[in-house]
Every structure is written in C-alpha cells, then in structure tokens.
Amino acid sequence: MHKKLFIPGPVEVRKEVLAQMSKPMIGHRSKEASELQRRISDNLRKLFYTNSEILLSTTSGSGLMEGAIRCCTAKRAAVFSVGAFGKRWYEMALCNNVPADIFEVEMGKAIRPNQVEDVLSTGKYDLVAVTHNETSTGVMNPIKEIGAVIKKYPDVVFIVDTVSSAAGTKIEVDDWGIDICLTSTQKALGLPPGMALCTFSNKAKERAEKVKNRGFYLDLLALYKYIKKKDYQYPSTPSISHMYALDYQLNYILNEEGLENRFARHIEMANIVREWAKKYFELFPEEGYLSNTLTTVKNTRGINVAELNKELGKRGFQISNGYGDIKEKTFRIAHMADCTVLEVNELLKNINDILGLN
C-alpha cells in the first residue's frame, strides 16, 4: 500500500508531474535544452520575486548550500542557527576551510534581527547564512526583518536556505535583500528529489569573483558564467527529466493554481494542523514564528510516535518523528507542495481515531 507522505520531504508528487519525467531525452547541448532552462529560470524569477539570475544544480539543496558559503565568503561567515539544518551551514564552512562562526538560539525560538545587528556591528563578517524554515523545530525565521538589518552593511552577502519553504510561502528575494536564495525540488515545489536551484545576485557574483578557491562542481560563478556564455545551458550533464517536471510544475503553480492561491492554501493547512496540535498537544515552536509548510508538535501525551506511524501506515498515511535532540519529544506533520486541506483533515481524523482523541 502506498502511504501518503506528510513528512518534511520527499513529498507526494502529482501523477501528471511524474509523467513528465518519463518523456524522451533531448541533448543537453541542444537548442531545446536552452529553451527549457531559460523558461524554468524566467518562471523561477516570478516565484522568487527577483530579477537575479537563476542557477540550477543537479544536487540536493545541500549542494547549493555548500557552494554558496564557499563561493561567497571572502572574510568570515556568520551562521545563524535555530536547529539541525542551521548547523549544517557551519559544518559545511568548516569542511571547506571557510572561516566561520555559529550563533545558535534555543531550539523552538527564532532569530531576532537585533541578534544579527549585534554580530554584524563587530565588522568581522562579510556573509550571513540563515535557514528560513527549520524543519527540525518548525520555526520560520523573520527573513524580511533580518534582511533589513543586513542592508545597512553593503559588504555583507546574505544567503538563505529556503529548501522547505520556497513555493509554499511568499519569499520576496529582491525586496528582502537576499543574494542567494536556494531550494530543492522535493519539498514545497512538489517534485521528486534530485535537483536544486537558487537565485544569484550581482552582489553575490562580484563577491565570488574575489574568492579564489570556489571548488569545481559547486562553483556558482562558473555556473553563472556558463549560462551567460552558452545561452542557458548547464556546464555538466543536468537531469533533463527533473527539468521537464520542473517546467511543467512551475507552469501549474503560476498559471493554474496561482501564487497567491498556493500561499493561501499552505496557510490554511498550517492553521488546521496548529489548531489541532493546540487542542490535543502543544506547539513546539514559539508563536509568531510558525512554519507554513510543517508543524512540529510537542509530544505532551508521551505517545509512541513509531507505533502511531505503524498504525497510520496500515491506513495509507505517514508522518515524521522528531529530529535530532528532540526526536522523542516531538513529532512533525508536513503540509506542503500539492497537499490539500481535505487530505490534511483526513490525516488528523485518522490520528484521532488511532489515539482515541475526541
């Protein structure tokens, strides 16, 4: 039996999207490949509210995370972390010999703009890395307000991981001052895993030009230059199948569902799960900074999440246990991509039935 996935990724993928991945191959040096990549890039600019160039990468989101912090740190990176995935930026910096410091807040709490201001006022840093939507804790950081602080420091490059939020909540890249906004296909975009993408501002490009050791495969400046030189082609062999699916899904998001409708649906699903969690359990993240694509629930009843998932599996559903240090203390319900309000209600009804909740 197939289990409907209500986990932080991969997500349920519509049959129509999966069908796109079975289309015949085209040469990745062909005119058709250029047209495909250009169309994807133009539509992603609309999704991200940006005029910046778009880079594609045949990796997971972690690939572009590593590329971003390596390519755009000339002096020292300030990594702000609210959970497991925020720490990943820092670990990547260390593994790439990039000077960096990590600034952590208590799990369940969000980064405050004044914390960023305090760090940047030292003058030690020329890059800030933040996770927008932390799936381990269910916190959504105030990126707009953080971006307003960073705008005061013109030499600081702002890189943001929106892997679990892009296409599920509104992210205005240019207005918020984001230089590299990255995501991957298997979350709110509603595709299978295997491709990542990011915005790449002129400021990020100019910074990367000053960094000597940017790597090879994940050199964002090389990706950028190749696009410009070869008129929207990819320097190595891309996943054409993912590009077909992404092209199709972006057309659906922009022209059939509509961006504002998509964002509103995610908020409606989030509100349903939040109210349910408040009624029967507690929310783990602090109010005012709640994710629109995933809810982390505090396990106040001490339920056995593995057993709950086992029973849910028999009924064709799957949720996620907690992550890292809060694995047994929380569980997570994702509500992203093309998931519907009806499906969310169906899931919660089954959880209530299994746990005997009224």
CSV table of C-alpha atoms in Angstrom, one decimal:
chain,number,residue,atom,x,y,z
A,1,MET,CA,0.0,0.0,0.0
A,2,HIS,CA,1.3,3.5,-0.9
A,3,LYS,CA,1.5,5.8,2.1
A,4,LYS,CA,0.5,9.4,1.6
A,5,LEU,CA,3.5,11.4,2.8
A,6,PHE,CA,3.1,14.1,5.4
A,7,ILE,CA,6.8,14.2,6.1
A,8,PRO,CA,9.3,17.1,5.6
A,9,GLY,CA,10.3,15.6,2.2
A,10,PRO,CA,10.2,13.9,-0.1
A,11,VAL,CA,6.6,14.9,-0.6
A,12,GLU,CA,3.7,13.5,-2.6
A,13,VAL,CA,4.1,14.2,-6.3
A,14,ARG,CA,1.2,14.5,-8.6
A,15,LYS,CA,0.9,11.8,-11.3
A,16,GLU,CA,1.0,14.5,-14.0
A,17,VAL,CA,4.3,15.7,-12.7
A,18,LEU,CA,5.8,12.2,-12.5
A,19,ALA,CA,4.6,11.6,-16.1
A,20,GLN,CA,6.8,14.4,-17.3
A,21,MET,CA,9.9,12.6,-16.1
A,22,SER,CA,9.2,9.7,-18.5
A,23,LYS,CA,9.4,11.9,-21.6
A,24,PRO,CA,12.2,11.1,-24.1
A,25,MET,CA,15.6,12.6,-23.6
A,26,ILE,CA,17.0,15.6,-25.6
A,27,GLY,CA,20.6,16.5,-25.9
A,28,HIS,CA,21.7,18.8,-23.1
A,29,ARG,CA,23.6,20.9,-25.6
A,30,SER,CA,20.6,21.4,-27.9
A,31,LYS,CA,18.5,24.4,-28.6
A,32,GLU,CA,15.6,22.7,-26.9
A,33,ALA,CA,17.6,22.3,-23.7
A,34,SER,CA,18.4,26.0,-23.7
A,35,GLU,CA,14.8,26.9,-24.2
A,36,LEU,CA,13.8,24.6,-21.4
A,37,GLN,CA,16.3,26.1,-18.9
A,38,ARG,CA,15.5,29.6,-19.9
A,39,ARG,CA,11.8,29.1,-19.4
A,40,ILE,CA,12.4,27.5,-16.0
A,41,SER,CA,14.6,30.4,-15.0
A,42,ASP,CA,12.1,33.0,-16.1
A,43,ASN,CA,9.3,31.3,-14.1
A,44,LEU,CA,11.5,30.9,-11.0
A,45,ARG,CA,12.2,34.6,-11.1
A,46,LYS,CA,8.4,35.1,-10.8
A,47,LEU,CA,8.2,32.6,-7.9
A,48,PHE,CA,11.0,34.4,-6.0
A,49,TYR,CA,10.1,37.9,-6.9
A,50,THR,CA,13.5,38.6,-8.2
A,51,ASN,CA,15.4,40.0,-11.2
A,52,SER,CA,18.5,38.0,-10.3
A,53,GLU,CA,19.9,35.2,-12.4
A,54,ILE,CA,18.8,31.6,-11.6
A,55,LEU,CA,21.2,28.7,-11.2
A,56,LEU,CA,20.3,25.1,-11.4
A,57,SER,CA,22.2,22.3,-9.8
A,58,THR,CA,21.9,18.5,-10.2
A,59,THR,CA,22.3,18.0,-6.5
A,60,SER,CA,20.2,18.2,-3.4
A,61,GLY,CA,19.8,21.5,-1.6
A,62,SER,CA,22.9,20.8,0.4
A,63,GLY,CA,24.9,21.1,-2.8
A,64,LEU,CA,24.0,24.7,-3.3
A,65,MET,CA,24.3,25.4,0.4
A,66,GLU,CA,27.9,24.3,0.3
A,67,GLY,CA,28.5,26.2,-3.0
A,68,ALA,CA,27.0,29.4,-1.6
A,69,ILE,CA,29.0,29.6,1.6
A,70,ARG,CA,32.2,28.5,-0.1
A,71,CYS,CA,31.9,30.8,-3.1
A,72,CYS,CA,30.8,34.0,-1.3
A,73,THR,CA,32.8,34.2,1.9
A,74,ALA,CA,35.9,36.3,1.4
A,75,LYS,CA,36.5,37.3,5.1
A,76,ARG,CA,34.3,35.4,7.6
A,77,ALA,CA,30.8,33.9,7.6
A,78,ALA,CA,28.3,34.4,10.4
A,79,VAL,CA,26.0,31.4,10.5
A,80,PHE,CA,22.7,31.8,12.5
A,81,SER,CA,21.2,28.5,13.6
A,82,VAL,CA,17.8,27.6,15.1
A,83,GLY,CA,18.2,23.9,14.7
A,84,ALA,CA,19.8,20.9,12.9
A,85,PHE,CA,19.8,22.4,9.4
A,86,GLY,CA,21.2,25.8,10.5
A,87,LYS,CA,24.2,23.9,11.9
A,88,ARG,CA,24.8,22.3,8.5
A,89,TRP,CA,25.8,25.7,7.1
A,90,TYR,CA,28.5,25.9,9.8
A,91,GLU,CA,29.7,22.3,9.2
A,92,MET,CA,30.0,23.0,5.5
A,93,ALA,CA,32.1,26.1,6.1
A,94,LEU,CA,34.5,24.2,8.3
A,95,CYS,CA,34.8,21.3,5.9
A,96,ASN,CA,35.6,23.8,3.1
A,97,ASN,CA,38.2,25.7,5.2
A,98,VAL,CA,35.9,28.7,5.2
A,99,PRO,CA,36.3,30.9,8.3
A,100,ALA,CA,33.0,30.9,10.1
A,101,ASP,CA,31.3,31.4,13.5
A,102,ILE,CA,28.0,29.9,14.6
A,103,PHE,CA,25.4,31.8,16.5
A,104,GLU,CA,22.7,29.5,17.9
A,105,VAL,CA,19.4,30.3,19.6
A,106,GLU,CA,17.4,27.9,21.8
A,107,MET,CA,15.5,25.2,19.8
A,108,GLY,CA,12.0,26.4,19.2
A,109,LYS,CA,13.0,30.0,19.1
A,110,ALA,CA,13.6,32.3,16.1
A,111,ILE,CA,16.5,34.5,15.3
A,112,ARG,CA,15.8,38.2,16.1
A,113,PRO,CA,17.0,41.0,13.9
A,114,ASN,CA,18.8,42.7,16.8
A,115,GLN,CA,21.0,39.5,17.3
A,116,VAL,CA,22.1,39.8,13.7
A,117,GLU,CA,22.7,43.6,14.2
A,118,ASP,CA,24.9,42.8,17.2
A,119,VAL,CA,27.0,40.4,15.3
A,120,LEU,CA,27.4,42.5,12.2
A,121,SER,CA,28.3,45.6,14.1
A,122,THR,CA,31.6,44.0,15.0
A,123,GLY,CA,32.8,44.3,11.4
A,124,LYS,CA,34.2,40.8,11.4
A,125,TYR,CA,31.8,39.3,8.9
A,126,ASP,CA,31.1,39.6,5.2
A,127,LEU,CA,28.5,36.9,4.8
A,128,VAL,CA,25.4,35.9,6.8
A,129,ALA,CA,23.8,32.5,6.4
A,130,VAL,CA,20.3,31.7,7.7
A,131,THR,CA,17.8,28.9,7.4
A,132,HIS,CA,14.4,30.4,6.6
A,133,ASN,CA,12.3,27.4,7.6
A,134,GLU,CA,13.8,25.0,10.1
A,135,THR,CA,12.1,21.6,9.7
A,136,SER,CA,13.6,20.2,12.9
A,137,THR,CA,11.8,22.7,15.1
A,138,GLY,CA,9.0,24.1,12.9
A,139,VAL,CA,10.4,27.7,13.2
A,140,MET,CA,10.1,30.1,10.3
A,141,ASN,CA,12.7,32.9,10.8
A,142,PRO,CA,11.8,36.6,10.1
A,143,ILE,CA,13.9,36.8,6.9
A,144,LYS,CA,12.4,40.1,5.8
A,145,GLU,CA,13.4,41.8,9.1
A,146,ILE,CA,16.8,40.2,9.1
A,147,GLY,CA,17.3,41.4,5.5
A,148,ALA,CA,16.5,44.9,6.6
A,149,VAL,CA,19.4,44.8,9.1
A,150,ILE,CA,21.8,43.4,6.6
A,151,LYS,CA,21.0,46.2,4.1
A,152,LYS,CA,22.8,48.5,6.5
A,153,TYR,CA,26.0,46.6,5.7
A,154,PRO,CA,26.6,46.8,2.0
A,155,ASP,CA,29.6,44.5,2.1
A,156,VAL,CA,27.7,41.6,3.6
A,157,VAL,CA,26.3,38.9,1.3
A,158,PHE,CA,23.0,37.4,2.6
A,159,ILE,CA,22.4,33.7,1.8
A,160,VAL,CA,19.2,31.9,2.7
A,161,ASP,CA,18.2,28.3,2.8
A,162,THR,CA,14.5,28.1,1.7
A,163,VAL,CA,14.6,24.4,0.9
A,164,SER,CA,11.4,23.7,2.9
A,165,SER,CA,9.6,27.0,2.3
A,166,ALA,CA,10.0,28.1,-1.3
A,167,ALA,CA,6.8,27.7,-3.3
A,168,GLY,CA,4.9,27.2,0.0
A,169,THR,CA,5.2,30.7,1.4
A,170,LYS,CA,5.9,34.1,-0.1
A,171,ILE,CA,9.6,35.0,-0.4
A,172,GLU,CA,10.4,38.3,-1.9
A,173,VAL,CA,14.1,37.9,-2.7
A,174,ASP,CA,14.9,41.4,-4.1
A,175,ASP,CA,12.8,43.3,-1.6
A,176,TRP,CA,14.3,41.4,1.3
A,177,GLY,CA,17.8,41.8,0.1
A,178,ILE,CA,18.6,38.2,-0.3
A,179,ASP,CA,21.7,37.5,-2.5
A,180,ILE,CA,21.4,33.7,-2.8
A,181,CYS,CA,18.0,32.1,-2.1
A,182,LEU,CA,18.2,28.4,-2.6
A,183,THR,CA,15.8,25.5,-2.6
A,184,SER,CA,15.4,22.0,-3.9
A,185,THR,CA,12.7,20.1,-5.7
A,186,GLN,CA,11.4,17.6,-3.2
A,187,LYS,CA,9.7,19.9,-0.8
A,188,ALA,CA,7.1,22.6,-1.4
A,189,LEU,CA,7.8,22.6,-5.2
A,190,GLY,CA,6.2,19.2,-5.3
A,191,LEU,CA,8.8,17.2,-7.4
A,192,PRO,CA,10.9,14.2,-6.7
A,193,PRO,CA,14.4,14.8,-5.1
A,194,GLY,CA,17.4,15.3,-7.3
A,195,MET,CA,17.7,19.0,-8.3
A,196,ALA,CA,18.4,22.2,-6.5
A,197,LEU,CA,18.1,25.8,-7.6
A,198,CYS,CA,19.0,29.3,-6.4
A,199,THR,CA,18.9,33.0,-7.1
A,200,PHE,CA,22.3,34.6,-7.7
A,201,SER,CA,22.5,38.4,-7.3
A,202,ASN,CA,25.0,40.7,-8.9
A,203,LYS,CA,26.4,41.3,-5.4
A,204,ALA,CA,27.0,37.5,-5.0
A,205,LYS,CA,28.7,37.4,-8.4
A,206,GLU,CA,31.0,40.2,-7.5
A,207,ARG,CA,31.9,38.6,-4.2
A,208,ALA,CA,32.5,35.2,-5.8
A,209,GLU,CA,35.0,36.8,-8.3
A,210,LYS,CA,37.1,37.8,-5.2
A,211,VAL,CA,37.2,34.2,-3.8
A,212,LYS,CA,40.0,32.1,-5.2
A,213,ASN,CA,39.1,28.5,-4.2
A,214,ARG,CA,35.4,28.1,-5.1
A,215,GLY,CA,35.6,24.4,-5.8
A,216,PHE,CA,34.7,22.9,-9.2
A,217,TYR,CA,31.3,21.2,-9.5
A,218,LEU,CA,29.7,23.6,-7.0
A,219,ASP,CA,31.4,26.8,-8.2
A,220,LEU,CA,28.4,29.1,-8.5
A,221,LEU,CA,30.3,31.7,-10.5
A,222,ALA,CA,31.2,29.0,-13.1
A,223,LEU,CA,27.5,28.1,-13.3
A,224,TYR,CA,26.6,31.7,-13.8
A,225,LYS,CA,29.3,32.3,-16.5
A,226,TYR,CA,28.3,29.2,-18.4
A,227,ILE,CA,24.7,30.3,-18.5
A,228,LYS,CA,25.7,33.7,-19.9
A,229,LYS,CA,28.2,32.2,-22.4
A,230,LYS,CA,26.1,29.3,-23.7
A,231,ASP,CA,22.7,31.0,-23.5
A,232,TYR,CA,21.1,29.0,-20.7
A,233,GLN,CA,22.9,25.7,-20.7
A,234,TYR,CA,24.3,23.7,-17.8
A,235,PRO,CA,28.1,23.1,-17.7
A,236,SER,CA,27.9,19.4,-16.9
A,237,THR,CA,25.1,16.9,-17.6
A,238,PRO,CA,21.8,18.0,-16.0
A,239,SER,CA,18.8,15.9,-15.1
A,240,ILE,CA,16.7,16.6,-18.1
A,241,SER,CA,13.9,14.6,-16.5
A,242,HIS,CA,13.8,16.9,-13.5
A,243,MET,CA,13.8,19.9,-15.8
A,244,TYR,CA,10.8,18.6,-17.7
A,245,ALA,CA,8.9,18.1,-14.4
A,246,LEU,CA,10.0,21.5,-13.0
A,247,ASP,CA,9.0,23.3,-16.2
A,248,TYR,CA,5.6,21.6,-16.0
A,249,GLN,CA,5.1,22.3,-12.3
A,250,LEU,CA,6.1,25.9,-12.5
A,251,ASN,CA,3.5,26.5,-15.2
A,252,TYR,CA,0.9,24.8,-13.0
A,253,ILE,CA,1.9,26.9,-9.9
A,254,LEU,CA,2.0,30.2,-11.7
A,255,ASN,CA,-0.8,29.9,-14.3
A,256,GLU,CA,-3.2,27.3,-13.0
A,257,GLU,CA,-3.2,27.4,-9.2
A,258,GLY,CA,-1.7,30.9,-8.9
A,259,LEU,CA,1.0,32.0,-6.5
A,260,GLU,CA,-1.3,33.8,-4.0
A,261,ASN,CA,-3.7,30.9,-4.0
A,262,ARG,CA,-0.9,28.5,-3.4
A,263,PHE,CA,0.4,30.5,-0.4
A,264,ALA,CA,-3.1,30.9,1.0
A,265,ARG,CA,-3.7,27.1,0.8
A,266,HIS,CA,-0.5,26.4,2.7
A,267,ILE,CA,-1.5,28.9,5.4
A,268,GLU,CA,-5.0,27.2,5.6
A,269,MET,CA,-3.4,23.8,6.0
A,270,ALA,CA,-1.0,25.1,8.6
A,271,ASN,CA,-3.8,26.7,10.6
A,272,ILE,CA,-5.8,23.4,10.7
A,273,VAL,CA,-2.8,21.5,12.0
A,274,ARG,CA,-1.8,24.2,14.5
A,275,GLU,CA,-5.3,24.3,16.0
A,276,TRP,CA,-5.4,20.5,16.2
A,277,ALA,CA,-2.0,20.5,17.9
A,278,LYS,CA,-3.0,23.1,20.4
A,279,LYS,CA,-6.2,21.2,21.2
A,280,TYR,CA,-4.6,17.8,21.8
A,281,PHE,CA,-0.9,18.6,22.4
A,282,GLU,CA,1.2,21.8,22.3
A,283,LEU,CA,3.2,23.5,19.6
A,284,PHE,CA,7.0,23.2,19.9
A,285,PRO,CA,8.0,26.5,18.2
A,286,GLU,CA,7.2,29.9,19.7
A,287,GLU,CA,4.1,31.7,18.5
A,288,GLY,CA,4.6,34.3,15.8
A,289,TYR,CA,7.4,32.3,14.1
A,290,LEU,CA,5.5,29.2,12.9
A,291,SER,CA,6.3,27.4,9.7
A,292,ASN,CA,3.6,27.5,7.0
A,293,THR,CA,4.8,24.2,5.5
A,294,LEU,CA,5.4,22.0,8.5
A,295,THR,CA,4.2,21.8,12.1
A,296,THR,CA,6.4,20.5,14.9
A,297,VAL,CA,4.2,19.2,17.8
A,298,LYS,CA,5.4,18.8,21.3
A,299,ASN,CA,4.7,15.3,22.4
A,300,THR,CA,3.0,16.2,25.7
A,301,ARG,CA,1.0,13.0,25.8
A,302,GLY,CA,4.1,10.8,25.6
A,303,ILE,CA,2.7,8.8,22.7
A,304,ASN,CA,4.9,6.3,20.9
A,305,VAL,CA,5.3,8.0,17.5
A,306,ALA,CA,6.7,4.9,15.9
A,307,GLU,CA,3.7,2.9,16.9
A,308,LEU,CA,1.4,5.7,15.7
A,309,ASN,CA,3.1,5.7,12.3
A,310,LYS,CA,2.8,2.0,12.1
A,311,GLU,CA,-0.9,2.2,12.5
A,312,LEU,CA,-1.1,5.2,10.2
A,313,GLY,CA,0.8,3.1,7.6
A,314,LYS,CA,-1.9,0.5,7.6
A,315,ARG,CA,-4.4,3.2,6.7
A,316,GLY,CA,-2.1,4.7,4.0
A,317,PHE,CA,-0.5,7.7,5.8
A,318,GLN,CA,2.9,8.6,7.1
A,319,ILE,CA,4.0,11.4,9.4
A,320,SER,CA,7.5,12.1,10.8
A,321,ASN,CA,9.0,11.7,14.3
A,322,GLY,CA,11.1,14.4,15.8
A,323,TYR,CA,14.6,15.2,14.6
A,324,GLY,CA,18.0,15.2,16.4
A,325,ASP,CA,18.0,16.3,20.0
A,326,ILE,CA,14.2,16.5,20.1
A,327,LYS,CA,13.4,13.2,18.4
A,328,GLU,CA,11.3,11.6,21.1
A,329,LYS,CA,10.0,14.9,22.5
A,330,THR,CA,8.2,16.0,19.3
A,331,PHE,CA,6.7,14.7,16.1
A,332,ARG,CA,6.2,16.5,12.8
A,333,ILE,CA,3.3,16.9,10.3
A,334,ALA,CA,4.2,18.4,6.9
A,335,HIS,CA,1.6,20.2,4.9
A,336,MET,CA,3.3,21.4,1.7
A,337,ALA,CA,3.5,21.1,-2.1
A,338,ASP,CA,0.2,19.9,-3.6
A,339,CYS,CA,-1.2,18.5,-0.4
A,340,THR,CA,-4.9,19.6,0.1
A,341,VAL,CA,-6.9,20.8,3.0
A,342,LEU,CA,-9.1,17.7,2.6
A,343,GLU,CA,-6.1,15.4,2.9
A,344,VAL,CA,-4.9,17.2,6.0
A,345,ASN,CA,-8.3,16.8,7.6
A,346,GLU,CA,-8.3,13.1,6.6
A,347,LEU,CA,-4.9,12.5,8.2
A,348,LEU,CA,-5.9,14.2,11.5
A,349,LYS,CA,-9.2,12.3,11.7
A,350,ASN,CA,-7.2,9.0,11.4
A,351,ILE,CA,-4.7,10.1,14.1
A,352,ASN,CA,-7.6,11.0,16.4
A,353,ASP,CA,-9.2,7.6,15.8
A,354,ILE,CA,-5.9,5.7,16.5
A,355,LEU,CA,-5.1,7.7,19.6
A,356,GLY,CA,-8.7,7.7,20.9
A,357,LEU,CA,-8.9,11.5,20.9
A,358,ASN,CA,-12.3,13.2,20.9
